Amino acid sequence: MLDEYGRSINYIRVSVTDRCNLRCTYCMPEEGVEQVSHSDILSYDEIARVIRLCAERGISRVKLTGGEPLVRRGLPSLVETLKQIPGIEQVTLTTNGVLLKEQMGALAGAGIDAVNISIDTLDQEMYAHISRRDKLADALSGLEEALKYREVKVKINCVPLLGVNEDQWVPLSLLAKEKPVDVRFIEMMPIGYGKKYQGKTQEDILSVLREAYGEERCSSGVFGNGPSTYVEFPGFRGKIGFISAMSHKFCSECNRVRLTSEGLLKPCLQYAAGEDLRTPLRRGASEDELSRLIGRAIYHKPLSHHFEMEEGEGFEEKQMSRIGG
Ligand code: SAM
Ligand code: SF4
């Protein structure tokens, strides 16, 4: 459906849990993580009901995220259910990859269309520093396992952090030269613990990559769920992508809404506002009532974020793992 500014909203990011097996410094605190109680998290049946109604309003792509989605038991069964919903064309996953080796077979069997694996560095010590856990080897085994399933598109996501993983753009991009994966650089957004970090722009990264790999070619076409810009380097098997919400604001083309693990349908990452779907779901609301709430959230999607402002009325205060990144 169209929102009030005429944008076509066809993509939803669904957070299935706020829990995580890593503690990335820009996303979660080391200790004292306030957890949503299990009973407050939407069940798979409740998520499926919401997605069915969203599909009737034109949502065709679902991304499962978190927290770390693979720490929630039985995720492949949710994938299978969502894939059967009329109108849902793609179900994809964003994961840190640590538990992917064990679960990839079941996810592929359930029909997952694509897997994005977040790896900010290929240096073991740096990985342990950023994620506060020594799990790079597990994440890389997860990547290798995912690559065995040719029908599943695999991408790597890296958040470039000033003064932290700056020497990693070239080694990470090398994965796209050697393997059939796209490597994407996601600009740091000032959400939650991310406010303490400064990112790097796509121009900074591109200039480093140009020196290593030569001139890039712009890649045209639609390769994912939305706002990435892709380039190709000579001899590479995969593409290099950039999602730059800060330096290349894409709000006028934004096509997404988010469902938090607690059942809040959020039309924009930066604002705390959204429609609470859990309360009506649990008091037995009709399909019509739920559908109206979903329509209202989509219709009133804010025109744009204001990440350039440090504080503002109604801004999201929660950490990224709780919102669903
Ligand atoms: N645990 C999974 C993972 O790491 O892929 C899924 C959830 S995580 C919140 C989703 C993505 O958001 C990750 O690629 C992570 O690096 C990114 N992320 C977290 N905080 C961010 C921030 N402040 N700005 C930009 N990206 C962020
Ligand atoms: Fe966990 Fe992903 Fe946040 Fe890292 S970015 S702490 S893996 S939810």
XYZ file of C-alpha atoms and ligand atoms in Angstrom:
360
model
C 0.000 0.000 0.000
C 0.991 3.627 -0.376
C 1.768 5.818 2.603
C 0.546 9.394 2.827
C 3.561 10.603 0.827
C 2.939 8.132 -1.994
C 5.729 5.692 -1.124
C 4.937 2.071 -1.840
C 5.545 -0.002 1.293
C 6.261 -3.626 0.409
C 8.940 -4.721 2.891
C 8.843 -5.570 6.599
C 11.707 -6.311 8.986
C 10.526 -8.596 11.764
C 12.510 -8.884 14.988
C 11.879 -12.353 16.424
C 13.865 -11.781 19.628
C 15.753 -9.083 21.530
C 18.294 -11.690 22.758
C 21.736 -12.112 21.257
C 24.759 -14.379 21.624
C 27.145 -11.461 20.866
C 27.465 -8.060 22.531
C 28.576 -5.732 19.735
C 29.733 -2.543 21.401
C 27.676 -0.290 19.091
C 24.514 -2.315 19.671
C 24.334 -3.737 23.207
C 25.939 -3.196 26.619
C 28.279 -5.839 28.021
C 26.129 -6.465 31.075
C 22.827 -5.440 32.532
C 20.920 -6.083 29.304
C 17.287 -5.459 30.044
C 15.438 -8.384 28.494
C 11.884 -8.461 27.270
C 10.098 -11.251 29.152
C 9.294 -14.323 27.051
C 5.565 -13.813 27.493
C 5.830 -10.299 26.007
C 7.455 -11.552 22.805
C 5.122 -12.352 19.923
C 4.657 -16.076 19.298
C 5.331 -17.438 15.816
C 1.560 -17.805 15.331
C 1.071 -14.136 16.207
C 3.862 -13.066 13.842
C 2.344 -15.171 11.051
C -1.080 -13.595 11.615
C 0.395 -10.092 11.373
C 2.314 -10.986 8.200
C -0.817 -12.469 6.594
C -2.606 -9.163 7.149
C 0.424 -7.172 5.972
C 0.535 -9.285 2.804
C -3.084 -8.332 2.097
C -1.908 -4.714 2.198
C 0.877 -5.300 -0.294
C 3.861 -6.363 1.812
C 5.696 -8.988 -0.250
C 9.128 -9.281 1.427
C 9.944 -10.243 4.976
C 13.348 -10.002 6.663
C 13.789 -11.892 9.937
C 16.132 -10.130 12.333
C 16.694 -9.448 16.030
C 18.617 -9.468 18.368
C 20.042 -12.625 16.933
C 17.216 -14.499 15.197
C 19.012 -17.865 15.335
C 18.977 -17.919 19.151
C 15.191 -18.297 19.031
C 14.239 -21.946 18.781
C 12.455 -23.275 15.719
C 13.137 -20.365 13.339
C 12.954 -22.621 10.239
C 9.339 -23.451 11.099
C 8.503 -19.730 11.032
C 10.258 -19.392 7.667
C 8.211 -22.275 6.292
C 4.938 -20.758 7.529
C 5.731 -17.290 6.150
C 6.764 -18.698 2.767
C 3.289 -20.210 2.388
C 1.432 -16.929 2.915
C -0.163 -15.732 -0.336
C 1.580 -12.568 -1.535
C 4.831 -13.178 0.355
C 7.472 -13.516 -2.339
C 10.647 -13.486 -0.257
C 11.655 -14.417 3.256
C 15.235 -13.532 4.173
C 17.377 -13.475 7.298
C 19.931 -11.178 8.920
C 22.219 -13.000 11.333
C 25.635 -12.761 12.939
C 26.185 -16.258 11.514
C 27.508 -17.798 14.741
C 24.773 -20.481 14.831
C 24.288 -20.687 11.086
C 26.367 -23.805 10.436
C 23.942 -25.972 12.414
C 20.778 -24.297 11.151
C 21.477 -23.516 7.492
C 20.229 -26.894 6.202
C 16.880 -26.518 7.955
C 16.556 -22.873 6.848
C 17.266 -23.787 3.236
C 14.795 -26.679 3.502
C 12.189 -24.224 4.786
C 12.729 -22.059 1.699
C 14.791 -19.111 2.971
C 15.619 -16.906 -0.039
C 18.656 -15.004 1.213
C 20.931 -14.766 4.234
C 22.818 -11.638 5.281
C 25.704 -12.334 7.629
C 27.113 -9.486 9.722
C 30.902 -9.611 9.907
C 32.632 -6.332 10.753
C 36.184 -7.645 10.541
C 38.195 -10.712 9.528
C 40.708 -10.123 12.308
C 40.008 -12.463 15.204
C 41.115 -10.095 17.958
C 39.298 -7.155 16.466
C 36.146 -9.278 16.095
C 36.379 -10.296 19.757
C 36.843 -6.646 20.701
C 33.883 -5.390 18.650
C 31.480 -8.221 19.517
C 32.928 -8.938 22.988
C 32.927 -12.645 22.044
C 35.623 -14.740 20.355
C 33.325 -16.170 17.679
C 34.777 -15.150 14.318
C 35.567 -18.771 13.398
C 31.929 -19.762 13.994
C 30.635 -16.867 11.907
C 32.986 -17.832 9.063
C 31.884 -21.490 9.247
C 28.319 -20.212 9.027
C 29.271 -18.291 5.870
C 30.909 -21.375 4.311
C 27.833 -23.477 5.118
C 25.476 -20.890 3.596
C 27.528 -20.875 0.388
C 26.808 -24.592 -0.098
C 23.188 -23.721 -0.902
C 23.331 -22.198 -4.361
C 19.637 -21.291 -4.342
C 20.182 -18.984 -1.348
C 21.650 -15.537 -2.002
C 24.380 -14.706 0.532
C 25.543 -11.234 1.519
C 27.978 -9.953 4.111
C 27.191 -6.795 6.079
C 29.880 -4.673 7.705
C 29.410 -1.486 9.716
C 32.526 0.668 9.166
C 33.586 2.311 12.415
C 35.994 5.209 12.553
C 39.184 4.166 14.331
C 38.010 0.577 14.872
C 37.852 -1.559 11.713
C 39.282 0.868 9.149
C 41.903 -1.556 7.826
C 39.221 -4.145 7.060
C 37.484 -2.714 3.957
C 39.969 -4.344 1.598
C 40.132 -7.812 3.243
C 36.349 -7.942 3.635
C 35.810 -6.898 0.014
C 38.208 -9.621 -1.050
C 35.491 -12.102 -0.043
C 33.404 -10.734 -2.925
C 36.334 -11.333 -5.267
C 36.854 -14.918 -4.189
C 33.322 -16.067 -3.396
C 29.843 -15.553 -4.868
C 28.848 -13.092 -2.124
C 28.018 -9.408 -2.085
C 29.777 -7.388 0.611
C 27.847 -4.376 1.858
C 28.999 -1.482 3.996
C 26.248 -0.127 6.233
C 26.674 3.382 7.518
C 26.550 3.716 11.300
C 23.297 5.296 12.453
C 23.021 7.199 15.747
C 20.653 4.733 17.397
C 21.185 3.419 20.943
C 24.842 2.601 21.635
C 25.651 3.530 18.036
C 25.480 7.195 19.108
C 28.946 6.803 20.624
C 30.513 5.854 17.290
C 31.348 7.634 14.120
C 31.024 5.838 10.816
C 32.744 6.282 7.463
C 31.054 7.392 4.261
C 30.835 5.305 1.102
C 33.166 7.761 -0.647
C 35.862 7.115 1.993
C 35.526 3.371 1.570
C 35.342 3.493 -2.222
C 38.556 5.482 -2.462
C 40.376 2.826 -0.420
C 38.885 0.016 -2.516
C 39.778 1.788 -5.786
C 43.432 1.837 -4.794
C 43.344 -1.899 -4.131
C 41.091 -3.110 -6.942
C 40.984 -0.438 -9.660
C 38.059 1.587 -10.997
C 34.603 0.311 -10.143
C 31.613 0.134 -12.456
C 28.171 1.200 -11.209
C 25.811 -1.693 -11.080
C 22.241 -1.071 -12.136
C 19.143 -3.072 -11.314
C 17.393 -4.113 -8.130
C 19.424 -6.543 -6.044
C 17.754 -6.627 -2.675
C 15.024 -5.128 -0.552
C 15.758 -1.503 -1.027
C 18.182 1.282 -0.795
C 21.628 -0.226 -1.452
C 23.899 1.230 -4.122
C 26.074 -1.411 -5.763
C 29.354 -1.282 -7.675
C 31.386 -3.970 -9.392
C 35.172 -4.317 -9.426
C 36.959 -6.093 -12.267
C 37.275 -9.839 -11.698
C 34.944 -9.920 -8.687
C 32.312 -12.652 -8.353
C 30.100 -10.598 -6.018
C 29.187 -6.927 -5.832
C 30.163 -4.280 -3.297
C 27.186 -2.430 -1.810
C 26.583 0.611 0.334
C 23.612 1.438 2.532
C 24.175 5.007 3.579
C 21.193 6.272 5.533
C 23.132 9.275 6.818
C 25.262 10.598 3.963
C 22.900 9.450 1.177
C 19.515 9.739 2.810
C 17.001 7.473 1.043
C 13.817 8.326 2.966
C 11.981 9.443 -0.187
C 12.334 5.884 -1.525
C 11.974 4.064 1.789
C 9.760 1.000 1.357
C 9.892 -0.562 4.821
C 8.228 -0.896 8.192
C 9.401 -2.865 11.243
C 7.723 -5.220 13.674
C 9.512 -5.363 17.032
C 9.669 -8.588 19.021
C 7.108 -7.031 21.384
C 4.656 -6.469 18.558
C 5.056 -2.756 17.873
C 4.659 -1.964 14.183
C 7.159 0.855 13.652
C 7.087 2.857 10.439
C 10.495 4.541 10.929
C 13.641 3.444 12.734
C 14.274 6.817 14.325
C 10.910 7.408 15.957
C 9.576 5.540 18.977
C 6.030 5.731 17.617
C 4.168 2.803 16.136
C 1.010 0.737 16.470
C 0.911 -1.748 19.333
C -0.426 -4.927 17.733
C 0.244 -7.286 20.651
C -2.544 -5.919 22.891
C -5.282 -6.272 20.271
C -3.871 -9.638 19.110
C -4.152 -10.972 22.661
C -7.598 -9.614 23.411
C -9.023 -11.326 20.368
C -9.229 -8.426 17.900
C -10.875 -9.156 14.559
C -8.944 -9.313 11.287
C -10.571 -6.023 10.288
C -9.440 -4.233 13.428
C -5.852 -5.508 13.137
C -5.742 -4.685 9.457
C -6.917 -1.138 10.177
C -4.104 -0.676 12.719
C -1.539 -1.985 10.240
C -2.900 0.352 7.573
C -2.712 3.292 9.971
C 0.952 2.585 10.847
C 1.910 2.331 7.183
C -0.086 5.375 6.104
C 1.470 7.604 8.774
C 5.072 6.651 8.035
C 7.144 9.791 8.762
C 8.438 11.683 5.749
C 12.060 11.336 6.796
C 14.474 10.670 9.614
C 16.398 13.458 11.325
C 19.488 11.550 12.373
C 21.474 14.746 12.009
C 19.749 15.996 15.183
C 21.081 14.462 18.378
C 17.802 14.710 20.234
C 14.245 15.392 19.283
C 10.670 14.835 20.337
C 9.544 11.241 19.934
C 12.989 9.930 18.980
C 13.669 6.228 19.596
C 15.614 5.664 22.799
C 15.898 1.881 22.738
C 19.023 -0.031 21.778
C 19.178 -1.524 18.253
C 18.903 -5.164 19.407
C 15.584 -4.293 21.059
C 14.131 -2.454 18.069
C 15.256 -4.995 15.510
C 18.044 -3.765 13.262
N 22.144 -10.062 15.108
C 21.893 -9.920 13.724
C 23.091 -9.316 13.007
O 24.000 -8.829 13.689
O 23.063 -9.311 11.787
C 20.638 -9.155 13.382
C 20.344 -7.904 14.172
S 21.547 -6.594 13.992
C 20.822 -5.310 14.989
C 21.274 -6.122 12.289
C 22.335 -5.239 11.689
O 22.270 -3.968 12.289
C 23.752 -5.742 11.868
O 24.374 -5.789 10.593
C 24.399 -4.680 12.726
O 25.759 -4.517 12.427
C 23.573 -3.459 12.364
N 23.581 -2.383 13.345
C 23.441 -2.449 14.692
N 23.480 -1.209 15.237
C 23.638 -0.332 14.203
C 23.726 1.091 14.089
N 23.664 1.889 15.141
N 23.864 1.626 12.859
C 23.920 0.842 11.752
N 23.816 -0.495 11.779
C 23.688 -1.080 12.987
Fe 23.841 -9.017 18.406
Fe 23.543 -8.252 15.889
Fe 23.514 -6.442 17.899
Fe 25.774 -7.659 17.292
S 24.613 -6.280 15.944
S 24.936 -7.380 19.366
S 25.102 -9.638 16.657
S 22.022 -8.014 17.545
